[in-house]
PDB file of C-alpha atoms in Angstrom:
ATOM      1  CA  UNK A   1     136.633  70.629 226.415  1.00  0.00           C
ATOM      2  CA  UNK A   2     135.725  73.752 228.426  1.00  0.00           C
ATOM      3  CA  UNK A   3     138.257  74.993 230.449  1.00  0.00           C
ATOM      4  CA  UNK A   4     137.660  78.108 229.178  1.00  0.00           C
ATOM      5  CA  UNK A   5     133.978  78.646 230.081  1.00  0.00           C
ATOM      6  CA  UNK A   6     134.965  77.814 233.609  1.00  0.00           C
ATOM      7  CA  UNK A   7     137.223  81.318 234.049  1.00  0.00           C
ATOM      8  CA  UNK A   8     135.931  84.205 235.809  1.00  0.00           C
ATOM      9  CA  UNK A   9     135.779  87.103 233.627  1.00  0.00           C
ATOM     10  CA  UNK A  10     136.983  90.183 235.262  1.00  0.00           C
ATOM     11  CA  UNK A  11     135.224  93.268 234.927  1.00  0.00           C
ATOM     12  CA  UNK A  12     136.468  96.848 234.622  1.00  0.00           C
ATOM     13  CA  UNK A  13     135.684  99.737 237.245  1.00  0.00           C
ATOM     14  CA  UNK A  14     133.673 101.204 234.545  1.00  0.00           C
ATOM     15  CA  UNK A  15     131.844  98.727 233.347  1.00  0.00           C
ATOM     16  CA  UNK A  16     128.340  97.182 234.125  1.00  0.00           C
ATOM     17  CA  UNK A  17     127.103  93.795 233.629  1.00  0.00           C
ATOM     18  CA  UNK A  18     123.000  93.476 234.312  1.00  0.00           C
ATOM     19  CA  UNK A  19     121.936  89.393 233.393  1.00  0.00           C
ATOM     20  CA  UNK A  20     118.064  89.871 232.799  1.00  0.00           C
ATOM     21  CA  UNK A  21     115.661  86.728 231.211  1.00  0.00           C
ATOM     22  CA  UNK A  22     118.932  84.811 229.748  1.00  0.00           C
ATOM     23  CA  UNK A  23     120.188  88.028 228.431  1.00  0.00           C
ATOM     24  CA  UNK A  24     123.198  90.062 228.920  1.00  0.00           C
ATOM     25  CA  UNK A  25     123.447  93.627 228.945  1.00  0.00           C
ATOM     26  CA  UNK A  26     126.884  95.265 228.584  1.00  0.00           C
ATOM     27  CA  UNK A  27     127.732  98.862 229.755  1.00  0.00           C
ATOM     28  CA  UNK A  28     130.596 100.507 229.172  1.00  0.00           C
ATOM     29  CA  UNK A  29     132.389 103.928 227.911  1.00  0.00           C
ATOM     30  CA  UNK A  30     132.809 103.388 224.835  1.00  0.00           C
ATOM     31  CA  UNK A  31     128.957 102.080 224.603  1.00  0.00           C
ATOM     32  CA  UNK A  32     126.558  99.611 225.274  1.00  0.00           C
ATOM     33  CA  UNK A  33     126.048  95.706 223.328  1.00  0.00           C
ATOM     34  CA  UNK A  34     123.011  93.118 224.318  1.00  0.00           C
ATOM     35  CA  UNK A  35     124.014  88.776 223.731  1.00  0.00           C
ATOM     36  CA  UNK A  36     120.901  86.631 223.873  1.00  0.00           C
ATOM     37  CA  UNK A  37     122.502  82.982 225.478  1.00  0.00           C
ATOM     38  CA  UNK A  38     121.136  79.720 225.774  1.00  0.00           C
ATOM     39  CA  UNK A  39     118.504  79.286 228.019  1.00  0.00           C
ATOM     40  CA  UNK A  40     120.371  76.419 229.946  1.00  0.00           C
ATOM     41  CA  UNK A  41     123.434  78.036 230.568  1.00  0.00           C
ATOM     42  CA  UNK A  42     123.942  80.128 233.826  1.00  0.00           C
ATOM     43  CA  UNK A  43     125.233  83.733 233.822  1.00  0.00           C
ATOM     44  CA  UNK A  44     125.572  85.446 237.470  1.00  0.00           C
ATOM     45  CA  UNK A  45     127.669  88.540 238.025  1.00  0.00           C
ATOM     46  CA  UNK A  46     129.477  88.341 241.588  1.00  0.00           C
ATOM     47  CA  UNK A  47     130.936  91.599 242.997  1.00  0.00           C
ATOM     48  CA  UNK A  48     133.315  92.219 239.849  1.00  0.00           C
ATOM     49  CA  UNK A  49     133.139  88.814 237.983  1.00  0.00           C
ATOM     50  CA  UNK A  50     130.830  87.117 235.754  1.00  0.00           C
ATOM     51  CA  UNK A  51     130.535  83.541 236.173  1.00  0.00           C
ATOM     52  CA  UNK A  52     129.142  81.299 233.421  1.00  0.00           C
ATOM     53  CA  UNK A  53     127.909  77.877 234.664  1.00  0.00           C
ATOM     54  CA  UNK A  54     126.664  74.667 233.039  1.00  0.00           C
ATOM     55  CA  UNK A  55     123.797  72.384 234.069  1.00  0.00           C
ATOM     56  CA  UNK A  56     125.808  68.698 233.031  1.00  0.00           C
ATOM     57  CA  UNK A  57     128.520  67.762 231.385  1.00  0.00           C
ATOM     58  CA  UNK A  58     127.406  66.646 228.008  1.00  0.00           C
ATOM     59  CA  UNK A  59     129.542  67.715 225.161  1.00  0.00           C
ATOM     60  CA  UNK A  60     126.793  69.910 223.785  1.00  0.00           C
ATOM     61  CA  UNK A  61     126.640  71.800 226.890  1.00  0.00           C
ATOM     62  CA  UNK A  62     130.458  72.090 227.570  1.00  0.00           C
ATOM     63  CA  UNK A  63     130.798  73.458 223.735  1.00  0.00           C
ATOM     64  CA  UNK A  64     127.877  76.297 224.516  1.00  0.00           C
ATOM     65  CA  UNK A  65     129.560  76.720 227.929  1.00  0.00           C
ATOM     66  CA  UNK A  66     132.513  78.059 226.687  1.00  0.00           C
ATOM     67  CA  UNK A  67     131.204  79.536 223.292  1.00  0.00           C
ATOM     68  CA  UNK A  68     129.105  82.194 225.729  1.00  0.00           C
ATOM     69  CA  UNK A  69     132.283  82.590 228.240  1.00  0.00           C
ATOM     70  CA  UNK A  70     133.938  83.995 224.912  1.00  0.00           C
ATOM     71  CA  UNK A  71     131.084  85.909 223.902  1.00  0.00           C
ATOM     72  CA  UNK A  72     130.636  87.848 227.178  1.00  0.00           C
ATOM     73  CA  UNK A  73     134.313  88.734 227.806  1.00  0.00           C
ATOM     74  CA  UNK A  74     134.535  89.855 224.354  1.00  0.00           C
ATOM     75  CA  UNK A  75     131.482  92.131 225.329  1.00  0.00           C
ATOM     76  CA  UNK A  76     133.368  93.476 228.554  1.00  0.00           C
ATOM     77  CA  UNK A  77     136.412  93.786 226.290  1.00  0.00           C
ATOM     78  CA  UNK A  78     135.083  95.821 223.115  1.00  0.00           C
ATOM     79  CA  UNK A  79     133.096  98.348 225.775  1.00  0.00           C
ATOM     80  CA  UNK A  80     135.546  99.052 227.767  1.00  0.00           C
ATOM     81  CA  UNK A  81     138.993  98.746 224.856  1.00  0.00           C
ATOM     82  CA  UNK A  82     137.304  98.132 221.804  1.00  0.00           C
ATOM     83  CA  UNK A  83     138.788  96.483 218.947  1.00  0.00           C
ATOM     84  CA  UNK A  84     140.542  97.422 215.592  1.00  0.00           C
ATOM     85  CA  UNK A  85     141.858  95.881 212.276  1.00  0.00           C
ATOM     86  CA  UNK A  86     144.525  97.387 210.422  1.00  0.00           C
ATOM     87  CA  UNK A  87     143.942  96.414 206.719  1.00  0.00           C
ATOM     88  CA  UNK A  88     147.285  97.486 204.230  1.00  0.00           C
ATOM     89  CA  UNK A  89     146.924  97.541 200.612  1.00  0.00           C
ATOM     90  CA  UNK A  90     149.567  96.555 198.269  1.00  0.00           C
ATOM     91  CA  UNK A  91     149.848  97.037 194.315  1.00  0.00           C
ATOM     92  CA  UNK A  92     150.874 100.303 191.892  1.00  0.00           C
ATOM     93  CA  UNK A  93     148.209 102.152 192.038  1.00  0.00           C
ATOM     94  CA  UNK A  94     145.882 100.664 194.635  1.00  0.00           C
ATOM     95  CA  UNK A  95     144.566 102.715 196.893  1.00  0.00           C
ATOM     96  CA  UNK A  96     141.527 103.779 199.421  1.00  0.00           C
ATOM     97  CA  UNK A  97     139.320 106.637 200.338  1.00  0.00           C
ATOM     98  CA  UNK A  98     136.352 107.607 202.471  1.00  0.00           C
ATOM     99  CA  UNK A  99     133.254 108.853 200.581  1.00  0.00           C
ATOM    100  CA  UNK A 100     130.941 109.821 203.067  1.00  0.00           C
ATOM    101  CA  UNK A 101     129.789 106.974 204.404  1.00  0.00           C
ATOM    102  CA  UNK A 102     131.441 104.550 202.287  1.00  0.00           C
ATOM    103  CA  UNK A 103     135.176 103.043 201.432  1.00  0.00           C
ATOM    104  CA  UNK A 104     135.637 103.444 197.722  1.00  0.00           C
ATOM    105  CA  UNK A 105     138.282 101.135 197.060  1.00  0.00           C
ATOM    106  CA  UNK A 106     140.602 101.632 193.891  1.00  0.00           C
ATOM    107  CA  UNK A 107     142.414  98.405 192.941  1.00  0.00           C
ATOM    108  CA  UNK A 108     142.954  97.507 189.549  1.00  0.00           C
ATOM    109  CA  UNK A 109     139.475  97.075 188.313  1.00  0.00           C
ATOM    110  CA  UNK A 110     137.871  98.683 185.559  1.00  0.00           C
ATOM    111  CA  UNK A 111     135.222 100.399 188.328  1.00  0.00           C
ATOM    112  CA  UNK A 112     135.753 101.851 191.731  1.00  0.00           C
ATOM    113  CA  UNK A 113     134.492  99.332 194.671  1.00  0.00           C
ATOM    114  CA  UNK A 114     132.169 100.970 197.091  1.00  0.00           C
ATOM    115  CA  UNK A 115     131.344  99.437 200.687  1.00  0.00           C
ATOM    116  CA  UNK A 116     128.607 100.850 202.788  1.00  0.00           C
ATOM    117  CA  UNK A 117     130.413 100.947 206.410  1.00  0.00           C
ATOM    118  CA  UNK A 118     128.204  99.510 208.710  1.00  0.00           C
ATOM    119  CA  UNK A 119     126.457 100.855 212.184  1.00  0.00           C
ATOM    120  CA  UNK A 120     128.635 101.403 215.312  1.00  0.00           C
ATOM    121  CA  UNK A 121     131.919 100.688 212.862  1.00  0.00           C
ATOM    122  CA  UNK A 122     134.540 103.741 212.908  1.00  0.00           C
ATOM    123  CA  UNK A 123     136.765 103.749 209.561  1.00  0.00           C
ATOM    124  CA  UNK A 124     139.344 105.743 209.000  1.00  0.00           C
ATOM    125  CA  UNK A 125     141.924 105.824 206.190  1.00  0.00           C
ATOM    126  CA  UNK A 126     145.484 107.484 207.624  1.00  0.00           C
ATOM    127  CA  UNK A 127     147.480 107.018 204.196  1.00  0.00           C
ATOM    128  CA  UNK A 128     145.857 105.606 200.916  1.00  0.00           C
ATOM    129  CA  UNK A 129     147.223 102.527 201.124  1.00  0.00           C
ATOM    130  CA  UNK A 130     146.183 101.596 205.214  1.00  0.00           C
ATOM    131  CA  UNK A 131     142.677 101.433 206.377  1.00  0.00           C
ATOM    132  CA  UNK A 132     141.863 101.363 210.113  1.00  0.00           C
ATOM    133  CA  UNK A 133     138.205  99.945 211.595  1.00  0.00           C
ATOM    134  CA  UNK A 134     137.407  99.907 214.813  1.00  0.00           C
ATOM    135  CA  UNK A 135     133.737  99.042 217.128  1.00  0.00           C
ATOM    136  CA  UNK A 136     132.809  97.808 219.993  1.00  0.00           C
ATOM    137  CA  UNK A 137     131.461  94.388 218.354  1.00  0.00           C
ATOM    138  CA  UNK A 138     134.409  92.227 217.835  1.00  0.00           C
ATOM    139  CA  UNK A 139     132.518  90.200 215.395  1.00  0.00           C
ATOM    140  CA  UNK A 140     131.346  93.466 213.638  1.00  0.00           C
ATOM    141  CA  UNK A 141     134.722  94.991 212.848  1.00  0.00           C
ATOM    142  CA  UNK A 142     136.078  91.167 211.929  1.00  0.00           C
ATOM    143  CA  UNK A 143     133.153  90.512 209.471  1.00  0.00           C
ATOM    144  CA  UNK A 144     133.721  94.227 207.928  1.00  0.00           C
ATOM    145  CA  UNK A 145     137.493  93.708 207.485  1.00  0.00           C
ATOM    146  CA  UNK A 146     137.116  90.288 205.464  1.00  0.00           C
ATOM    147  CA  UNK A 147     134.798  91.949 203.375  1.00  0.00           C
ATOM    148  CA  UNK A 148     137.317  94.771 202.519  1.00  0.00           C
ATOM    149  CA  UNK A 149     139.982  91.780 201.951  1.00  0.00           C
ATOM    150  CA  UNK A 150     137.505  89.851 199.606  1.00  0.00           C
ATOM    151  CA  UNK A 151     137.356  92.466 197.479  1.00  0.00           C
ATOM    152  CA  UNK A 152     140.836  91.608 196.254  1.00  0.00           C
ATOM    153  CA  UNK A 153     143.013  89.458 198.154  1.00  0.00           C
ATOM    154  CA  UNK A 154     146.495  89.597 198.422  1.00  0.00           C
ATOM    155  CA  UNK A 155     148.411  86.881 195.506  1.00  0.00           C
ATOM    156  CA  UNK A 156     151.497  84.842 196.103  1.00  0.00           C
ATOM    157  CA  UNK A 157     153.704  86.230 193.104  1.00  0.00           C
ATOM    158  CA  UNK A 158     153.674  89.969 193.684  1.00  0.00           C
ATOM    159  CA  UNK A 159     151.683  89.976 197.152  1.00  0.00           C
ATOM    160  CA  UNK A 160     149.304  92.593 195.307  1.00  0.00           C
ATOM    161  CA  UNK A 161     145.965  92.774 197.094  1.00  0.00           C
ATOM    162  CA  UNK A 162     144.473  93.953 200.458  1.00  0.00           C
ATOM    163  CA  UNK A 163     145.985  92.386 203.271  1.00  0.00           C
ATOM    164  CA  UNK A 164     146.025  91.966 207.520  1.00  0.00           C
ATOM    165  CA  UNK A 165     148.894  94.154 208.669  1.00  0.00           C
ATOM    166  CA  UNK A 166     149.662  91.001 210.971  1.00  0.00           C
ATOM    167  CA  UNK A 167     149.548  88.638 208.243  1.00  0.00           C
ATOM    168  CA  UNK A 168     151.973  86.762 206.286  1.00  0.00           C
ATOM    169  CA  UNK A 169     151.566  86.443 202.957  1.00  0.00           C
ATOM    170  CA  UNK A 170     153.658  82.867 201.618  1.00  0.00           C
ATOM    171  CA  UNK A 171     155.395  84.206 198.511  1.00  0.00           C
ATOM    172  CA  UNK A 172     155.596  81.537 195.378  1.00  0.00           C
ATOM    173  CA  UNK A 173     158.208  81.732 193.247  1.00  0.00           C
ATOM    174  CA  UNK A 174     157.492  82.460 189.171  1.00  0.00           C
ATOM    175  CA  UNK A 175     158.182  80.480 185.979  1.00  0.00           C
ATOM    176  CA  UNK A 176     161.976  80.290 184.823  1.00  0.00           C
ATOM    177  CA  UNK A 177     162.591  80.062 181.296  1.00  0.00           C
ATOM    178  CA  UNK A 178     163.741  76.777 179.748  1.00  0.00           C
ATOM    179  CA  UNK A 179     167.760  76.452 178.148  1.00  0.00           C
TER     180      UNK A 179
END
């Protein structure tokens, strides 16, 4: 079940991994993230890897094992890289803007939909119709862009809506007209 948890995780010249108390600290140049694990589970860094271990082989413990493998390189990964989401809106008229240090959204509803942008979260809006975020936080940036999407997602008839850039929206076809 774990074959992942049982991978190294390889860590970058510039960053630093301190394990203190079953928590691990994260240092890298784009910033710094903390990840409270399980108190079972073992994380020792060794020259440039981190190795997570596990106790026994219950299924519990193999499911943990590899949940806090993820976690950590995701850490290493979003310090040193970081991550983005590319959001694209589609629809006459739709469109975004910054406000300070909020995304008004304009799409198709009577009112303008504001969204607070979150700590650590860097938005930026190239062309009205593309928005970019990017953190260090993985989970952080993911969370924000599903909120953006939920505001109006995209429809199978005209694929209006707010949409992944990677994503594929199935189209339906409409109603005919009866002879």
């Amino acid at each position: 079940m774990s074959r992942i948890g049982n991978k190294p995780i390889l860590l970058p010249a510039d960053v630093t991994v301190t394990v203190k108390n079953h928590t691990v600290d994260v240092k890298g140049p784009k910033g710094e993230l903390t990840f409270d694990f399980n108190a079972d589970i073992n994380v020792e860094v060794v020259g440039n890897e981190v190795l997570v271990k596990r106790p026994n082989d219950t299924k519990w413990m193999k499911t943990i094992h590899g949940t806090t493998r993820a976690l950590v390189h995701n850490m290493v990964e979003g310090v040193s890289k970081g991550f983005t989401k590319t959001l694209e809106i589609n629809g006459v008229g739709y469109r975004a803007q910054l406000q300070g240090n909020k995304v008004v959204l304009s799409i198709g509803y009577s009112h303008q939909v504001e969204l607070e942008i979150p700590q650590g979260l860097k938005v930026e809006t190239p062309k009205a119709t593309v928005i970019n975020i990017s953190g260090i936080d993985k989970q952080l940036v993911g969370q924000f862009a599903a909120e953006i999407r939920e505001v109006r997602k995209p429809e199978p008839y005209k694929g209006k809506g707010i949409k992944y850039s990677d994503e594929h929206i199935r189209r339906k076809e409409g109603k005919t007209a009866k002879k």
